Short mmCIF file of N, CA and C in Angstrom, two decimals:
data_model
loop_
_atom_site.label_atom_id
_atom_site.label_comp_id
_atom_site.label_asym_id
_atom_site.label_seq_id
_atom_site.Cartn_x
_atom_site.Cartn_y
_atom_site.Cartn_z
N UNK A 1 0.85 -1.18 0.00
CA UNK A 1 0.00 0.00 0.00
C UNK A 1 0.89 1.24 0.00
N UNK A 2 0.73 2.23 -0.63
CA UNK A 2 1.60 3.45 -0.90
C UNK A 2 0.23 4.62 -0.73
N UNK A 3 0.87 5.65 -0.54
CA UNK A 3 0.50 7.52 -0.81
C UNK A 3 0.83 7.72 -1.60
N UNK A 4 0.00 8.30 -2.22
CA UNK A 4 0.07 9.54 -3.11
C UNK A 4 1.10 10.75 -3.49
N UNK A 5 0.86 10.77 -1.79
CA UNK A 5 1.44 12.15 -1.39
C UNK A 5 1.99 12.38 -0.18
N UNK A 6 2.77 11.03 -0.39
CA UNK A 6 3.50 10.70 0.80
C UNK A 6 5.12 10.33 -0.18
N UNK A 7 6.05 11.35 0.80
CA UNK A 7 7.62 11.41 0.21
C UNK A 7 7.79 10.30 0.04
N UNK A 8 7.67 9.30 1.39
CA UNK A 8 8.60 7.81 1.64
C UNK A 8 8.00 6.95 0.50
N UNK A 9 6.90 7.50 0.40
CA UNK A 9 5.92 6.06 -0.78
C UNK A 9 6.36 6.09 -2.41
N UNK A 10 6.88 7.54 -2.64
CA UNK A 10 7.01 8.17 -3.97
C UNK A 10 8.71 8.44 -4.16
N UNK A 11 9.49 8.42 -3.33
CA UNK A 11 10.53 8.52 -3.52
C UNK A 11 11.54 7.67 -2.36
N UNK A 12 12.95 6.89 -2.62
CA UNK A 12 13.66 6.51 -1.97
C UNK A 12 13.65 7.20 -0.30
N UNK A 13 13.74 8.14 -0.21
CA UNK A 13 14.10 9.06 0.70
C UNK A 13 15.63 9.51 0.88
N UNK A 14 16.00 9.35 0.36
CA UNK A 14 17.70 9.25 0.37
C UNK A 14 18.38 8.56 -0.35
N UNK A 15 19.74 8.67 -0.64
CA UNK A 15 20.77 7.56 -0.66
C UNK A 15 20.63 6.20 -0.52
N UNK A 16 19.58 5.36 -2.14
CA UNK A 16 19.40 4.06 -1.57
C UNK A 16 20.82 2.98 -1.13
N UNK A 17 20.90 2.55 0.21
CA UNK A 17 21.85 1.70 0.01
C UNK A 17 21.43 0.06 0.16
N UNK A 18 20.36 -0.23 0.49
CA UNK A 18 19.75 -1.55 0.55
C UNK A 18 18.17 -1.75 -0.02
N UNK A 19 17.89 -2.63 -0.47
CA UNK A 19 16.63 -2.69 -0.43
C UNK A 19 15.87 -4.33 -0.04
N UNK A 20 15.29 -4.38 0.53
CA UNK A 20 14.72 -5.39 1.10
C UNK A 20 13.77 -5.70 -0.04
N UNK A 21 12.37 -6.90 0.40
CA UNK A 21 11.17 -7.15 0.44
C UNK A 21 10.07 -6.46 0.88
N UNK A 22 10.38 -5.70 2.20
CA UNK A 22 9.64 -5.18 2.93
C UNK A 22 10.05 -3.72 3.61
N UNK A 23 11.50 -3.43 3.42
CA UNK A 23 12.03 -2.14 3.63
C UNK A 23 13.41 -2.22 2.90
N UNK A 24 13.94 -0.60 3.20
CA UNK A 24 14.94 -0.69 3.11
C UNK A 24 15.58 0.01 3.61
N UNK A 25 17.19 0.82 3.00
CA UNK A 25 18.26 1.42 3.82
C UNK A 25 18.49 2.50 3.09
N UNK A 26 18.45 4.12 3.69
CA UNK A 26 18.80 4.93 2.80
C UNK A 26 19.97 5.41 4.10
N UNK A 27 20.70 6.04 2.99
CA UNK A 27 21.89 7.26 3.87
C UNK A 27 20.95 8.83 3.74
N UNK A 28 20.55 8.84 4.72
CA UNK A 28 20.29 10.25 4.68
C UNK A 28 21.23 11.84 4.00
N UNK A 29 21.21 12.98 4.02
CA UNK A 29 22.00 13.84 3.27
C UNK A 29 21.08 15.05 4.56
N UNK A 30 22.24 14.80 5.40
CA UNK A 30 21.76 15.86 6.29
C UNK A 30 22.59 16.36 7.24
N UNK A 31 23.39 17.82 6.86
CA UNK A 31 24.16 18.61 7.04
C UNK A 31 24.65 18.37 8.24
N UNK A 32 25.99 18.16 8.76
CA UNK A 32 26.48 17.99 9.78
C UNK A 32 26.57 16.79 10.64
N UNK A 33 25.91 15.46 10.04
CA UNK A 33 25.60 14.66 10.47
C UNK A 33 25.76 13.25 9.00
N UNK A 34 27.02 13.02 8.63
CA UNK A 34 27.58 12.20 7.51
C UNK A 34 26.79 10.72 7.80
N UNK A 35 26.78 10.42 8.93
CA UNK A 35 26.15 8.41 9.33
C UNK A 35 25.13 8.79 9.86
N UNK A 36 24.02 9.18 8.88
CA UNK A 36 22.63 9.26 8.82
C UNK A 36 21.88 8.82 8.51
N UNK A 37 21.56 7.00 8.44
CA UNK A 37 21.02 6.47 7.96
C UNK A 37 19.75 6.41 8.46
N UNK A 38 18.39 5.54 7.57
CA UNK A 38 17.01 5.75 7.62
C UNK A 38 17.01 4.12 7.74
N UNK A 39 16.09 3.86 7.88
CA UNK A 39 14.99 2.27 7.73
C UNK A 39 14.07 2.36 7.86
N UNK A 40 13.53 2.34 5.91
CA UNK A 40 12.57 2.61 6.29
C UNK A 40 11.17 1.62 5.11
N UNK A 41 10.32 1.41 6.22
CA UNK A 41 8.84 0.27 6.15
C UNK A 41 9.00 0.66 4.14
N UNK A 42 8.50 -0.68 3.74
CA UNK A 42 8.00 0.03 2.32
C UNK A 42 6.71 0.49 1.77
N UNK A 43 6.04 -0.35 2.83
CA UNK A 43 4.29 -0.40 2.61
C UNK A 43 4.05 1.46 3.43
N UNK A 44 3.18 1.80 3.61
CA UNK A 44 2.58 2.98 4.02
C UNK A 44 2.07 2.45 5.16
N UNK A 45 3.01 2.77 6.50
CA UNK A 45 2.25 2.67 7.77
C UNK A 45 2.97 3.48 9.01
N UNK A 46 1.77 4.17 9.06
CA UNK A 46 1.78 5.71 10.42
C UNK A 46 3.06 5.29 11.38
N UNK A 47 2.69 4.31 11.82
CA UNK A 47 2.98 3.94 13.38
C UNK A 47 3.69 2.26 13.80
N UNK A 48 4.45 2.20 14.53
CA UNK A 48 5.15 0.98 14.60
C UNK A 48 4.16 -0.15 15.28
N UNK A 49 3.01 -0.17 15.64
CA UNK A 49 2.16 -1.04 16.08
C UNK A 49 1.46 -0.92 14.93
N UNK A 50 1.29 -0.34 13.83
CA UNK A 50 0.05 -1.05 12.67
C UNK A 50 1.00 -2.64 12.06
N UNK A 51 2.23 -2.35 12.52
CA UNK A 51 2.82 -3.90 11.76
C UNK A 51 2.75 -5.00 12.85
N UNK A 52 2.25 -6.03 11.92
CA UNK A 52 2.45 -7.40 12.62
C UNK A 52 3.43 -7.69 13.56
N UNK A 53 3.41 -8.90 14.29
CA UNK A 53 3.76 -9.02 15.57
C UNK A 53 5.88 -9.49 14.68
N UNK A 54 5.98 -10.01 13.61
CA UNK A 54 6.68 -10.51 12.77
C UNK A 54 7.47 -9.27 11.93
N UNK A 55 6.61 -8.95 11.39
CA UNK A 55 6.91 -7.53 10.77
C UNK A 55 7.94 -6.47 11.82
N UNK A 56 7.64 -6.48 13.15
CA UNK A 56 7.89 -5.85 14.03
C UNK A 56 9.25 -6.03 14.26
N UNK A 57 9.49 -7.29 14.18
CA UNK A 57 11.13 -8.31 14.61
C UNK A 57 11.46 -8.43 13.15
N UNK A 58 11.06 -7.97 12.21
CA UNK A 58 11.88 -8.14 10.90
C UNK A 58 12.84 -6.43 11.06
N UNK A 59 11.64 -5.61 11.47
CA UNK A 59 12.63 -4.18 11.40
C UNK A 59 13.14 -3.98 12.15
N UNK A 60 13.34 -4.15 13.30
CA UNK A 60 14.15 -4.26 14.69
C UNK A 60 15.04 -5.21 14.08
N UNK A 61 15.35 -6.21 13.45
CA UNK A 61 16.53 -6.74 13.05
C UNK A 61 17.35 -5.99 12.42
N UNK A 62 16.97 -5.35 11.33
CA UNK A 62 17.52 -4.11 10.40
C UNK A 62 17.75 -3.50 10.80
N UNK A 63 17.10 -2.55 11.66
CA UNK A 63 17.74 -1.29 12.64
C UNK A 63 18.92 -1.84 13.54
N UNK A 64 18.74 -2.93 14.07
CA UNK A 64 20.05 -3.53 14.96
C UNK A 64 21.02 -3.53 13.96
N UNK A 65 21.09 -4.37 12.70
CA UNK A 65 22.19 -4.58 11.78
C UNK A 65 23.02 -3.33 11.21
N UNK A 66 21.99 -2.58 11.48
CA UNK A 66 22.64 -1.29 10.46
C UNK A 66 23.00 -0.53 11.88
N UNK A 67 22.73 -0.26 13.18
CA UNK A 67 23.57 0.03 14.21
C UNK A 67 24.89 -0.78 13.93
N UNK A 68 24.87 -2.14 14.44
CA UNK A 68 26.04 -2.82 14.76
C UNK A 68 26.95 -2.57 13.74
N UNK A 69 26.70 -2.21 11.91
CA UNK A 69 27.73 -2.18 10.92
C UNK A 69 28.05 -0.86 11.63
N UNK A 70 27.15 0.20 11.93
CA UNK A 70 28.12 1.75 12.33
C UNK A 70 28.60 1.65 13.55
N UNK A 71 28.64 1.04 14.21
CA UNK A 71 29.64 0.61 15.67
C UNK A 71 30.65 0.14 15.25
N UNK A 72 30.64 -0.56 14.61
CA UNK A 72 31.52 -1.73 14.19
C UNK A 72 32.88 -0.54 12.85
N UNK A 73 32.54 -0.16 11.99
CA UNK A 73 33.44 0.98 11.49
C UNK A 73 33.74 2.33 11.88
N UNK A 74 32.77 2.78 12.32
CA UNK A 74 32.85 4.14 12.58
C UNK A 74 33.02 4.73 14.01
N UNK A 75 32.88 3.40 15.15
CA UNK A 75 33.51 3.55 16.18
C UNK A 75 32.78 5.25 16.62
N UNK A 76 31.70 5.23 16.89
CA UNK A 76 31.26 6.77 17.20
C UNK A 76 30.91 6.84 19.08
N UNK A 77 30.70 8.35 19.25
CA UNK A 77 30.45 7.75 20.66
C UNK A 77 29.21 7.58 21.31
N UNK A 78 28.27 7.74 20.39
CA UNK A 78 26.92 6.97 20.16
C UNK A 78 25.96 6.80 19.29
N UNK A 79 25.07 5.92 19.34
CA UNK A 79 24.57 5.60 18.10
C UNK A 79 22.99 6.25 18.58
N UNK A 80 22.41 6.97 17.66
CA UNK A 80 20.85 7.62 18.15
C UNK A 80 19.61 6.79 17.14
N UNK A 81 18.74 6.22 17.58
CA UNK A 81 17.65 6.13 16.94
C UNK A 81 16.64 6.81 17.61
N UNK A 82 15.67 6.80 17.00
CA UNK A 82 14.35 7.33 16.57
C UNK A 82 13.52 7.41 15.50
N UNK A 83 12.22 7.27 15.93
CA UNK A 83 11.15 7.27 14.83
C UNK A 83 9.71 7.85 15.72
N UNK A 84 10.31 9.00 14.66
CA UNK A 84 9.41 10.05 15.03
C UNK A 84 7.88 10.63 14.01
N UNK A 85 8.17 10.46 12.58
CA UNK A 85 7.61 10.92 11.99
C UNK A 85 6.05 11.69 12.01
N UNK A 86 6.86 12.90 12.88
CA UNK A 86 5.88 14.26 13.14
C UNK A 86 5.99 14.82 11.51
N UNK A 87 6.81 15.11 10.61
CA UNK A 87 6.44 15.70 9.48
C UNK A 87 7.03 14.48 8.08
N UNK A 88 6.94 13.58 8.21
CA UNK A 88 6.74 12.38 7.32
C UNK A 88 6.02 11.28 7.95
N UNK A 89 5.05 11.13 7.95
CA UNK A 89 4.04 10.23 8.96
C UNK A 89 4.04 8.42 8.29
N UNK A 90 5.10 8.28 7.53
CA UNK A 90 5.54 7.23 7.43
C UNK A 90 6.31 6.55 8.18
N UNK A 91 6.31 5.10 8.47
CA UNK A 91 7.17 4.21 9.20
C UNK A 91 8.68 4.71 8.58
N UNK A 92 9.72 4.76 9.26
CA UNK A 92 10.73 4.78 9.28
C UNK A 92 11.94 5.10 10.88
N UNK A 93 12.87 4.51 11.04
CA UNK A 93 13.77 4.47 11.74
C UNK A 93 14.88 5.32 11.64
N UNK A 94 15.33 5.86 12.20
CA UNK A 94 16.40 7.33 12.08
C UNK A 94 17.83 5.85 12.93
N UNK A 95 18.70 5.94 12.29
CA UNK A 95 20.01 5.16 12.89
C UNK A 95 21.35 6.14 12.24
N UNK A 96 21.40 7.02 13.89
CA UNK A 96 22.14 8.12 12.98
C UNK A 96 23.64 7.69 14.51
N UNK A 97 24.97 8.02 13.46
CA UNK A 97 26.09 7.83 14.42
C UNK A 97 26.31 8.89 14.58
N UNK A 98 26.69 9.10 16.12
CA UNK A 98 27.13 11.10 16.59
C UNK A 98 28.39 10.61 17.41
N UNK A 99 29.13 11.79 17.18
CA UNK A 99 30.17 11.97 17.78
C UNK A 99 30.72 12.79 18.73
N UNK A 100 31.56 12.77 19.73
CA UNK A 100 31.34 13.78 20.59
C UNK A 100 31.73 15.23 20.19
N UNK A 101 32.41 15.04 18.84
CA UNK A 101 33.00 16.66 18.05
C UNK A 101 31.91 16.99 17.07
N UNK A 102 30.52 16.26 17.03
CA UNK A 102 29.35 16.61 16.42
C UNK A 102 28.88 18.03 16.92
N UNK A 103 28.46 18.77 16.18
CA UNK A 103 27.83 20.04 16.59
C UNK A 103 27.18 19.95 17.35
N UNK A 104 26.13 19.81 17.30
CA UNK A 104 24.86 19.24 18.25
C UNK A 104 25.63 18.56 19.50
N UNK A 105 26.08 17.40 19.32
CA UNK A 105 26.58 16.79 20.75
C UNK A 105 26.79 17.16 22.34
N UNK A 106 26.24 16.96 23.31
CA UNK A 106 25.55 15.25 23.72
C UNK A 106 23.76 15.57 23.02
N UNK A 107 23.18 16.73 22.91
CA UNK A 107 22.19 17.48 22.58
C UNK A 107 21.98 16.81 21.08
N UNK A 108 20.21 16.23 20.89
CA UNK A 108 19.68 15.57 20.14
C UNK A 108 19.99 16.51 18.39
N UNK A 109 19.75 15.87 17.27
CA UNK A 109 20.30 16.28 15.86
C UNK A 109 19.58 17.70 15.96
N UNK A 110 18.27 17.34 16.54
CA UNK A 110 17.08 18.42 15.97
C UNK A 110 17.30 19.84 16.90
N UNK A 111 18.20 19.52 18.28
CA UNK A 111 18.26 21.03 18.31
C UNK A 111 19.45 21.72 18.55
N UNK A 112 19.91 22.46 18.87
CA UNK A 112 20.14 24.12 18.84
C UNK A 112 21.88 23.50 18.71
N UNK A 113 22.54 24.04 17.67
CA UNK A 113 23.79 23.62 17.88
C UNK A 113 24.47 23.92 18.63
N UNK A 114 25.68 23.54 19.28
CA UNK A 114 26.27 23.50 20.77
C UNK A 114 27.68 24.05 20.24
N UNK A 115 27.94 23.99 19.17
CA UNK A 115 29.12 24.63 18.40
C UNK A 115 29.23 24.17 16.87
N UNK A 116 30.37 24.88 16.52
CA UNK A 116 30.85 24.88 15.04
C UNK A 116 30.74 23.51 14.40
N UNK A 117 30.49 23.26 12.76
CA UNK A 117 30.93 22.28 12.88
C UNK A 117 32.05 21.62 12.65
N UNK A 118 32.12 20.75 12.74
CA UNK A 118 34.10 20.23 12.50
C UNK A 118 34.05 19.82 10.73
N UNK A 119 34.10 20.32 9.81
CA UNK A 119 33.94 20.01 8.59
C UNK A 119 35.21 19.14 8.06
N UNK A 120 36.80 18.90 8.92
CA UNK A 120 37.12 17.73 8.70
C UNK A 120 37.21 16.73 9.51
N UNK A 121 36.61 17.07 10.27
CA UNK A 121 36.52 15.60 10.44
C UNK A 121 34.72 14.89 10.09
N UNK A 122 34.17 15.76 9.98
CA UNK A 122 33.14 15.40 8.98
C UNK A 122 33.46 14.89 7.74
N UNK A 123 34.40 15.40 7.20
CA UNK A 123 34.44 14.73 5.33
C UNK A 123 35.28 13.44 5.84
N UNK A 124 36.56 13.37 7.51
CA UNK A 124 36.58 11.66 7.09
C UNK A 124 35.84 10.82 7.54
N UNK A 125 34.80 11.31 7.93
CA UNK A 125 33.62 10.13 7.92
C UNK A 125 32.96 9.68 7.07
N UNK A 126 32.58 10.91 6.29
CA UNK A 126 32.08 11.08 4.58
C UNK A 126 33.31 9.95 3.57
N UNK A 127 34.43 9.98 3.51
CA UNK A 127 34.60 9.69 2.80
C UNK A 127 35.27 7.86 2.95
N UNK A 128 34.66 7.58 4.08
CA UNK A 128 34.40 5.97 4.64
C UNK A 128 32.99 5.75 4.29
N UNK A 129 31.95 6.28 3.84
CA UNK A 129 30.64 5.62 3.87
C UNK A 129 30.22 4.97 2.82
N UNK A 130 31.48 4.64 1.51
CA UNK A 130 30.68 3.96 0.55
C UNK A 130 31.78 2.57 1.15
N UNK A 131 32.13 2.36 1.68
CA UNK A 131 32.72 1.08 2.49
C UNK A 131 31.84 0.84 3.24
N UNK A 132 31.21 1.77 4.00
CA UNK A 132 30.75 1.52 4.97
C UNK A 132 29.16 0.79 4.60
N UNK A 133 28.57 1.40 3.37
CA UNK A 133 27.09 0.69 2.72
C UNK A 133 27.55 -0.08 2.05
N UNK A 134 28.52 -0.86 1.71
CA UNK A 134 29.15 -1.76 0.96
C UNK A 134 28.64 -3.01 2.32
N UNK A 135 29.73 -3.07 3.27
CA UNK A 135 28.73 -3.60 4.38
C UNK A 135 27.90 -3.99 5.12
N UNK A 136 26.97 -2.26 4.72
CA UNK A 136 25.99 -2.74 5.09
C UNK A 136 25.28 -3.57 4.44
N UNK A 137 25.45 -3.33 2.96
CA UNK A 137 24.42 -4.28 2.10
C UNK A 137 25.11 -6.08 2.51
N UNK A 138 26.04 -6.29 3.03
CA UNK A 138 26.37 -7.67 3.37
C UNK A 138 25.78 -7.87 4.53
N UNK A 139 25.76 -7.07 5.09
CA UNK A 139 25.39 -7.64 6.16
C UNK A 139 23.42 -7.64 6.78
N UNK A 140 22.93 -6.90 5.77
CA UNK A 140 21.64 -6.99 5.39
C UNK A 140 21.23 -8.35 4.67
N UNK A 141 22.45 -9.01 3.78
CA UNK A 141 22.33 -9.90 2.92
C UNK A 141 20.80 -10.94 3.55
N UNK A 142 21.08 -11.61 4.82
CA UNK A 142 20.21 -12.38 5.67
C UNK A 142 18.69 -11.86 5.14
N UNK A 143 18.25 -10.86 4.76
CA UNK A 143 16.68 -10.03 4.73
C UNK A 143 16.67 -9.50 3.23
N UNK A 144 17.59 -10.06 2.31
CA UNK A 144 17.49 -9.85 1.04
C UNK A 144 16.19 -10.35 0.37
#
């Protein structure tokens, strides 16, 4: 089931780097924040209880996998999820890696920056992430 007029239903949302049966993996493109990945439902659904009891432990697997690949390379000093979708009311999972030289940091993506940002050491994170979705797509392989 898809929208119309719904972003997630009509477009990737990002940087496809996986695609499932039932979801998939985008890299987000969102300023200051390079390991921004999404997971996200493919069908059109609001809320994480409209999916089956199955469905439920299929995306919680994915969101774990795609944590553990950004632990596992990028060594950050924490990993943030959320799924919020107040202004995309589609299912999707936010699996974003922050660092403690992140702007924002310890303070959530969405608010008030806490300082400058570090733009290199932003680009060498940037320029590990097609290794890094190389990965991930292996290690998604299991939900292909």
């Amino acid at each position: 089931m898809s929208e119309r007029n719904c972003v997630l239903c009509t477009t990737p949302g990002g940087a496809l780097v996986w695609q499932g049966a039932r979801l998939r993996v985008i890299r987000a493109d969102e300023p200051g924040f390079p390991a921004f990945y999404r997971v996200v439902w493919t069908d059109h659904a609001a809320e994480f209880s409209d999916l089956s009891r199955d469905e439920r432990v299929l995306c919680m697997e994915v969101v774990a996998a795609v944590e553990s690949v950004l632990r596992a390379q990028l060594q950050p000093t924490k990993i943030n999820l959320a799924a919020l979708g107040n202004m995309v009311p589609h299912l999707h999972w936010h699996v974003v890696a922050r660092f403690e030289w992140d702007s924002h940091f310890p303070a959530p993506i969405w608010a008030a920056a806490q300082r400058e940002r570090p733009l290199e050491q932003e680009a060498a994170i940037a320029a590990r992430l097609s290794e890094v979705d190389a990965l991930l797509v292996a290690a998604l392989q299991p939900w292909s």
